[in-house]
XYZ file of C-alpha atoms in Angstrom:
526
model
C 71.400 97.826 18.107
C 72.641 94.608 17.087
C 75.573 95.716 15.512
C 77.603 96.423 19.015
C 78.514 93.217 19.964
C 79.161 91.535 16.257
C 82.301 91.132 15.259
C 84.623 93.856 13.978
C 86.308 93.779 10.524
C 89.917 92.757 11.595
C 88.719 91.514 15.121
C 89.945 94.857 16.660
C 89.114 95.705 19.938
C 89.963 99.013 21.883
C 92.239 98.809 24.929
C 91.219 100.541 28.289
C 91.038 104.472 28.512
C 93.953 106.454 29.081
C 91.863 109.214 30.148
C 94.268 111.420 32.467
C 93.736 111.006 36.145
C 95.457 114.548 37.618
C 94.573 116.022 40.889
C 94.774 119.785 40.535
C 95.385 121.857 43.726
C 96.071 125.530 44.561
C 98.474 125.887 47.477
C 100.127 128.942 49.426
C 103.488 127.842 48.799
C 106.924 129.321 47.734
C 108.249 127.862 44.449
C 111.523 127.198 46.190
C 109.647 125.254 48.787
C 107.994 122.605 46.069
C 108.959 119.461 46.096
C 108.555 117.505 42.990
C 109.383 116.916 39.523
C 109.074 119.939 37.299
C 108.530 123.516 37.821
C 106.932 125.215 35.272
C 106.670 128.954 34.995
C 104.705 131.175 32.101
C 106.780 133.955 31.522
C 106.119 137.184 29.004
C 108.741 138.823 26.877
C 109.140 141.552 29.498
C 109.351 138.780 32.054
C 112.791 137.999 30.763
C 114.320 141.061 30.346
C 117.639 141.641 32.485
C 119.274 144.297 34.011
C 123.021 145.325 32.855
C 124.503 143.005 35.227
C 122.990 140.191 33.426
C 120.003 139.718 36.215
C 116.467 139.343 35.627
C 113.948 142.222 36.583
C 111.261 139.978 37.685
C 111.249 138.560 40.979
C 110.087 135.206 40.725
C 112.717 134.440 37.853
C 115.621 136.625 39.725
C 114.742 134.340 42.634
C 114.824 130.894 40.665
C 118.293 131.970 39.216
C 119.791 133.054 42.103
C 118.752 129.442 43.900
C 120.610 128.161 40.460
C 123.667 130.081 40.945
C 122.992 131.816 37.739
C 122.183 129.186 35.718
C 118.773 130.193 34.212
C 119.923 133.343 32.910
C 122.783 131.820 31.336
C 120.707 129.193 29.803
C 118.115 131.444 28.664
C 121.121 133.797 26.843
C 122.712 130.940 25.281
C 119.487 129.364 23.938
C 118.009 132.680 22.744
C 115.049 132.293 24.995
C 112.950 135.570 25.089
C 109.651 135.091 25.863
C 108.119 134.463 22.698
C 104.809 132.604 22.353
C 105.620 128.625 21.995
C 109.189 129.062 23.111
C 110.250 126.790 25.975
C 113.071 126.080 28.074
C 113.968 123.166 30.436
C 116.610 122.717 32.732
C 117.972 119.592 34.864
C 118.908 121.253 38.101
C 120.543 119.772 41.291
C 120.689 120.758 44.656
C 117.126 121.875 45.252
C 113.812 120.232 46.249
C 112.586 119.745 42.555
C 114.533 118.203 39.662
C 113.790 120.249 36.689
C 112.740 123.830 36.211
C 111.126 125.187 32.793
C 110.482 128.573 31.165
C 107.214 128.401 28.811
C 106.960 131.701 26.801
C 103.317 133.284 26.090
C 104.708 136.411 23.797
C 104.317 140.246 24.452
C 101.088 139.736 26.594
C 98.959 136.951 28.316
C 94.927 137.855 28.052
C 93.148 135.316 26.135
C 91.999 132.060 27.326
C 93.404 130.654 24.169
C 96.916 131.683 25.178
C 96.806 130.061 28.789
C 95.308 126.585 26.960
C 98.383 126.942 24.831
C 100.434 127.331 27.793
C 99.094 124.502 29.478
C 99.387 122.013 26.107
C 103.111 123.271 26.032
C 103.680 122.402 29.820
C 102.292 118.889 29.227
C 104.702 118.125 26.587
C 107.588 118.956 28.584
C 105.873 116.914 31.598
C 105.376 114.080 29.532
C 109.274 114.445 27.814
C 110.812 114.508 31.440
C 108.339 111.773 32.509
C 107.429 114.012 35.579
C 104.620 112.424 38.067
C 104.329 115.953 39.913
C 103.985 119.331 38.296
C 103.956 123.077 39.907
C 102.567 125.846 38.058
C 103.401 129.173 38.522
C 103.222 132.698 36.461
C 106.075 135.171 36.407
C 103.319 137.610 36.205
C 100.616 136.442 38.687
C 100.923 140.072 40.896
C 99.881 141.828 37.584
C 96.830 139.572 37.496
C 93.525 140.754 39.194
C 92.489 138.338 42.024
C 89.268 138.002 39.691
C 91.093 136.785 36.784
C 92.933 134.211 38.477
C 90.749 131.379 39.188
C 89.914 131.157 35.436
C 93.281 131.460 33.921
C 94.237 128.710 36.194
C 91.183 126.642 34.919
C 92.404 127.475 31.107
C 95.914 126.311 31.955
C 94.697 123.238 33.761
C 92.502 122.331 31.017
C 95.174 122.767 28.244
C 97.506 120.281 30.413
C 94.864 117.443 30.263
C 94.232 118.346 26.706
C 97.982 118.071 26.152
C 98.975 115.052 28.428
C 96.098 112.952 26.825
C 97.564 109.951 24.266
C 94.676 108.123 22.848
C 96.838 104.796 22.617
C 93.610 102.273 22.697
C 94.691 100.687 19.531
C 98.325 100.551 20.050
C 99.777 96.749 20.951
C 102.112 98.498 23.392
C 100.523 101.235 24.985
C 102.131 103.682 27.590
C 100.348 104.990 30.602
C 100.468 108.811 31.188
C 102.743 109.401 34.282
C 101.433 113.416 35.528
C 99.332 112.769 38.305
C 99.479 116.208 40.350
C 99.689 119.579 39.649
C 100.163 122.373 42.463
C 98.798 125.575 41.230
C 100.926 128.320 43.030
C 101.054 132.411 43.314
C 97.653 132.169 42.036
C 95.820 132.201 45.078
C 93.452 129.334 46.701
C 90.159 129.112 48.123
C 86.478 128.018 47.109
C 86.413 130.012 44.280
C 89.720 128.501 42.804
C 88.665 124.900 43.968
C 85.477 125.571 42.001
C 87.098 126.579 38.765
C 89.811 123.664 39.031
C 87.145 121.165 39.275
C 85.229 122.689 36.511
C 88.568 122.126 34.232
C 88.199 118.565 35.411
C 85.022 118.066 34.277
C 85.263 119.947 30.786
C 88.519 117.904 30.216
C 87.065 114.797 30.938
C 84.159 115.597 28.314
C 86.978 116.932 25.593
C 88.580 113.470 26.018
C 85.836 111.592 25.756
C 84.993 113.504 22.269
C 88.601 112.616 21.387
C 88.144 108.935 21.902
C 84.869 108.984 20.048
C 86.335 110.953 17.031
C 89.369 109.055 17.194
C 87.853 105.145 17.336
C 87.851 103.777 13.617
C 84.481 103.155 11.770
C 84.968 99.218 11.924
C 84.546 100.189 15.859
C 82.241 103.143 16.282
C 79.601 102.155 13.931
C 76.114 104.271 14.488
C 74.893 101.420 16.921
C 78.146 101.430 18.777
C 77.984 105.299 18.632
C 74.326 104.948 20.662
C 76.069 102.284 22.996
C 78.491 104.686 24.021
C 75.804 107.348 24.597
C 73.697 104.765 26.742
C 77.063 104.007 29.164
C 77.392 107.738 29.963
C 73.577 107.674 30.472
C 73.282 105.006 33.051
C 76.670 106.463 34.505
C 74.781 110.013 35.158
C 71.087 108.642 35.493
C 70.075 110.849 37.703
C 70.223 113.524 35.159
C 70.678 111.918 31.606
C 68.305 109.788 30.084
C 68.366 108.738 26.289
C 66.098 107.340 23.765
C 67.271 105.580 20.853
C 65.163 105.041 17.591
C 65.887 102.095 15.364
C 65.412 102.257 11.331
C 61.488 101.163 11.824
C 60.820 103.771 14.163
C 62.890 106.495 12.083
C 60.471 105.579 9.095
C 57.315 105.972 11.092
C 58.782 109.904 11.963
C 58.923 110.441 8.141
C 62.703 111.347 8.274
C 63.393 110.523 4.591
C 65.812 113.144 4.054
C 67.961 111.117 6.986
C 67.068 107.660 5.449
C 68.042 108.475 2.016
C 71.458 108.553 3.047
C 71.749 105.384 5.051
C 68.648 102.850 4.655
C 69.733 101.021 1.668
C 73.539 101.788 1.413
C 74.786 100.072 4.447
C 75.328 97.034 6.768
C 75.343 99.182 9.776
C 71.587 100.065 10.544
C 70.947 103.756 11.420
C 70.471 104.911 14.908
C 68.630 108.371 15.865
C 69.954 109.188 19.330
C 68.180 111.673 21.522
C 69.688 112.433 24.921
C 68.160 114.524 27.511
C 69.500 116.326 30.607
C 67.325 117.595 33.155
C 68.736 119.364 36.123
C 68.500 118.049 39.758
C 65.191 119.320 41.316
C 63.438 119.408 37.985
C 62.851 123.038 37.749
C 63.225 124.081 34.129
C 63.251 127.554 32.935
C 64.983 127.480 29.763
C 65.122 124.403 27.245
C 68.046 124.114 24.584
C 69.302 122.044 21.909
C 72.562 120.627 20.579
C 72.123 118.769 17.439
C 75.213 116.820 15.964
C 76.422 115.667 12.437
C 76.919 111.705 13.427
C 77.992 110.351 10.240
C 80.354 107.367 11.295
C 82.043 106.907 8.068
C 81.474 109.015 4.967
C 82.743 107.426 1.326
C 80.780 110.426 -0.552
C 78.532 107.716 -1.574
C 78.252 107.723 -5.534
C 80.193 110.955 -5.329
C 83.013 108.692 -4.096
C 85.450 110.824 -2.432
C 88.824 110.138 -4.654
C 92.238 111.254 -5.343
C 94.934 112.392 -3.107
C 93.057 115.650 -1.511
C 89.931 113.711 -0.937
C 90.707 112.867 2.691
C 88.722 109.767 2.795
C 91.093 108.184 5.109
C 90.192 110.879 7.495
C 86.222 110.380 7.351
C 85.627 108.823 10.798
C 85.984 112.238 12.015
C 82.572 113.098 10.502
C 80.842 112.421 13.284
C 82.956 115.274 14.950
C 79.941 117.241 15.938
C 78.268 114.234 17.523
C 81.331 113.493 19.704
C 81.496 116.997 20.858
C 77.705 117.493 21.922
C 78.076 113.714 24.084
C 81.283 115.229 25.095
C 79.626 118.292 26.357
C 76.966 116.074 27.627
C 79.412 114.196 29.808
C 80.820 117.430 31.224
C 77.256 118.894 32.106
C 76.046 115.930 33.857
C 78.887 116.314 36.207
C 78.616 120.158 36.697
C 74.764 119.594 36.879
C 73.496 123.066 36.105
C 70.356 123.973 37.648
C 66.954 125.492 35.784
C 67.986 124.298 31.796
C 66.956 121.263 30.005
C 68.943 120.500 27.263
C 68.348 117.701 24.189
C 71.353 116.520 22.381
C 70.220 115.304 19.246
C 72.258 113.066 16.363
C 70.918 111.341 13.610
C 74.004 108.593 13.337
C 74.566 106.825 10.354
C 77.005 105.724 7.609
C 77.479 107.258 4.012
C 78.394 104.256 2.091
C 77.787 102.580 -1.781
C 75.534 99.877 -2.936
C 73.170 99.158 -5.641
C 70.199 100.078 -3.666
C 72.054 103.546 -2.373
C 70.966 107.281 -3.240
C 71.897 108.128 -6.471
C 72.395 111.634 -7.648
C 69.250 113.070 -9.113
C 67.075 110.873 -6.349
C 64.434 113.036 -4.361
C 64.057 112.660 -0.805
C 61.610 114.081 1.518
C 62.110 115.530 5.012
C 59.941 115.310 8.100
C 58.351 118.664 7.569
C 57.089 117.474 4.133
C 59.775 119.754 2.081
C 61.586 117.842 -0.628
C 65.118 117.647 -1.768
C 66.894 117.174 -4.995
C 70.346 114.728 -4.072
C 72.539 116.586 -6.889
C 75.521 115.393 -4.738
C 75.572 112.105 -2.621
C 78.456 113.363 -0.695
C 76.590 116.181 0.894
C 74.996 113.877 3.016
C 75.349 115.556 6.469
C 73.051 118.381 5.682
C 70.382 115.776 4.881
C 70.904 114.013 8.000
C 70.856 117.556 10.185
C 67.627 118.543 8.098
C 65.428 116.097 10.178
C 67.495 116.259 13.353
C 67.000 120.054 13.306
C 62.980 119.267 12.669
C 62.826 116.727 15.352
C 64.901 119.158 17.976
C 62.733 122.284 17.109
C 59.470 120.029 17.971
C 60.798 119.429 21.649
C 59.813 122.862 22.330
C 63.500 124.231 22.626
C 64.185 127.936 22.668
C 67.562 127.931 21.187
C 69.600 125.188 19.058
C 73.183 124.870 18.000
C 74.179 122.622 15.415
C 77.849 121.164 14.817
C 78.805 119.655 11.729
C 82.000 118.760 9.938
C 79.615 120.110 7.079
C 82.368 121.828 4.192
C 85.694 121.918 2.834
C 84.548 125.569 1.734
C 84.621 126.628 5.221
C 88.252 125.350 5.722
C 89.657 127.022 2.449
C 87.973 130.353 4.287
C 89.004 130.018 7.377
C 91.889 127.661 7.638
C 92.146 124.457 9.880
C 92.080 125.866 13.323
C 88.989 128.314 12.905
C 84.974 127.036 13.249
C 82.592 129.061 11.113
C 79.613 130.705 12.617
C 76.337 131.101 10.967
C 72.890 132.668 12.493
C 70.664 135.271 11.410
C 70.393 136.027 14.983
C 72.515 139.070 16.823
C 71.814 137.824 20.591
C 72.677 134.205 20.237
C 75.960 134.857 17.960
C 77.052 137.355 20.682
C 76.323 134.478 23.327
C 78.490 131.648 21.605
C 81.278 133.741 20.508
C 81.494 134.867 23.929
C 81.879 131.351 25.170
C 84.275 130.447 22.651
C 86.573 133.434 23.715
C 86.002 132.086 27.345
C 86.843 128.275 26.646
C 90.061 129.376 24.435
C 88.478 128.187 21.053
C 88.381 129.980 17.973
C 84.998 130.748 15.931
C 84.498 133.212 13.236
C 81.171 134.408 12.271
C 80.840 134.316 8.552
C 77.350 135.851 6.660
C 74.325 134.541 5.441
C 74.035 135.762 2.310
C 70.355 135.327 1.618
C 70.766 135.907 -2.020
C 72.558 132.889 -2.593
C 69.524 130.723 -1.821
C 68.495 131.186 -5.412
C 71.285 129.011 -6.259
C 69.710 126.558 -4.190
C 66.349 126.088 -5.977
C 65.558 122.869 -7.854
C 63.740 122.370 -10.874
C 61.472 119.386 -9.789
C 61.688 119.816 -6.139
C 61.736 122.351 -3.260
C 65.629 122.435 -3.116
C 68.991 120.912 -4.228
C 71.432 119.787 -1.561
C 74.588 121.515 -2.972
C 75.196 124.897 -4.722
C 77.787 126.122 -6.901
C 81.208 125.960 -6.005
C 81.578 129.142 -4.390
C 80.535 130.075 -1.135
C 79.703 126.440 -0.168
C 79.866 126.995 3.286
C 77.368 129.694 3.604
C 74.629 127.860 1.034
C 74.936 124.727 3.442
C 74.109 127.115 6.166
C 70.952 128.615 4.262
C 70.159 124.864 3.457
C 69.768 124.054 7.132
C 67.829 126.854 8.022
C 65.059 125.845 5.815
C 64.377 123.302 8.906
C 64.351 125.587 11.805
C 61.739 126.853 13.136
C 61.718 130.721 12.770
C 60.397 130.888 16.574
C 63.822 129.177 17.232
C 67.186 131.069 17.823
C 69.479 129.023 15.886
C 73.111 128.578 15.159
C 75.307 126.664 12.720
C 78.756 125.850 13.612
C 80.668 124.331 10.587
C 83.538 122.694 12.496
C 85.173 120.610 9.590
C 88.572 122.360 9.872
C 89.611 122.483 13.892
C 87.979 119.115 14.738
C 91.052 117.426 13.533
C 94.576 117.713 14.324
C 95.822 116.849 10.464
C 100.052 117.005 11.967
C 98.996 114.325 14.542
C 96.251 112.907 12.920
C 94.132 112.767 15.834
C 90.943 114.363 17.047
C 91.182 117.668 19.065
C 87.723 117.595 21.065
C 86.948 120.876 19.409
C 83.631 122.320 20.369
C 82.838 120.731 24.036
C 84.559 123.536 25.964
C 82.510 126.100 24.281
C 79.244 124.351 24.438
C 79.736 124.029 28.145
C 80.480 127.639 28.689
C 77.307 128.625 26.420
C 74.969 126.091 28.391
C 76.318 128.010 31.754
C 75.471 131.154 30.450
C 71.858 130.030 29.663
C 71.474 128.834 33.365
C 68.324 130.758 34.926
């Protein structure tokens, strides 16, 4: 990994991480007795309804409004706050123990984890805007919730708060620190189960932040070698449960990973690094082996099929390692949670896709490590070439199930938009497991068909296959390509995360995939 310490282009060095350090504590305390900066109350539309005298019908809102001399009801009417999703109303108050009170809308109902994660993000934005160091979280409808659901809801909101408050300012010359330090959860109960779920949110959000930092880092900083270096850092920190093997170019050649090498070996000054991170549980007893494979293209120029034009998005191609970031973010969270009975292999064939006189050309034929040959008809479909050898390697580890995550196709964004990942699998059981895990995490995944008849369009006249099919159904043919490199005895799912991995409005990473992967792993614990 000689490229880790070399002088980077532009002499840029990242500053320290601004990962939030927030204490989440559930307390048995009345809202009006809480002392701090901001009281944040989640409300549904029916919670904001008033009687003929203009008083809130909801007990908590009625109590707050009375303490404020009717100001809350008056402001909600003037600003047309009705509790709709994404609406918020924040007031500076006096004469109470807290400085501000805010109402945050959840719409007609609040039943999904995604809604509560979104609530947490909205509360975080208000806390940041008001420079709050302390926050009290409450729900106007907590009495309508079952005791069993409350810890999970609190956890989802906590995850949203950390996601929303995090500002990756490592590359800014005058970074501002996060002020929020404590969140007290009121009215949702307390005890060991609540403490466990809040701690879970802390660990998962830490993994999400790590994933975001990886994706946000530019390609002149996060080379394949530096990505391997970041993995070694978390391995050293959690050496009790994590170990890592990093293979260099000579070792990759020995493993006959020609599909992977075709992308990277001759076209870049930054050499490839094949990364294998392994989690083994404390105690050593293992009944289930899982594989997580991530696409790790630290920059994708498109190669000779160069990304050009206004809509090529070449300027965002540092995010082409979003799959790798997701699995390593999950690894960090899992190392904290230490689930028993499950062994997990995190595998990434990391490299750049660049242009050189000795680089891969359209019509070249490469040979994957299982002997299958691929005619490269498009050098910009490089991620699947790297994933092919990574999937073969992971299957050979004896895993029972594999999920791969990749920013693989623009076609999936066309089909599902920027917020939803596409899921492909021939296995019904695995499909249910992962989709259920996504629903519990608040991330959005939609299963798309693996139409086998489309494979005919992937046949080559001179090799076993080509690496891209016709323009139609590109996300499906990409999944069918990957399927050729998965052992038929291994349950496998491909997640195309090209859309949700990146927030185009803010031009930052989302950390997508980490939460779902952690949920899925925990459901596979014996």
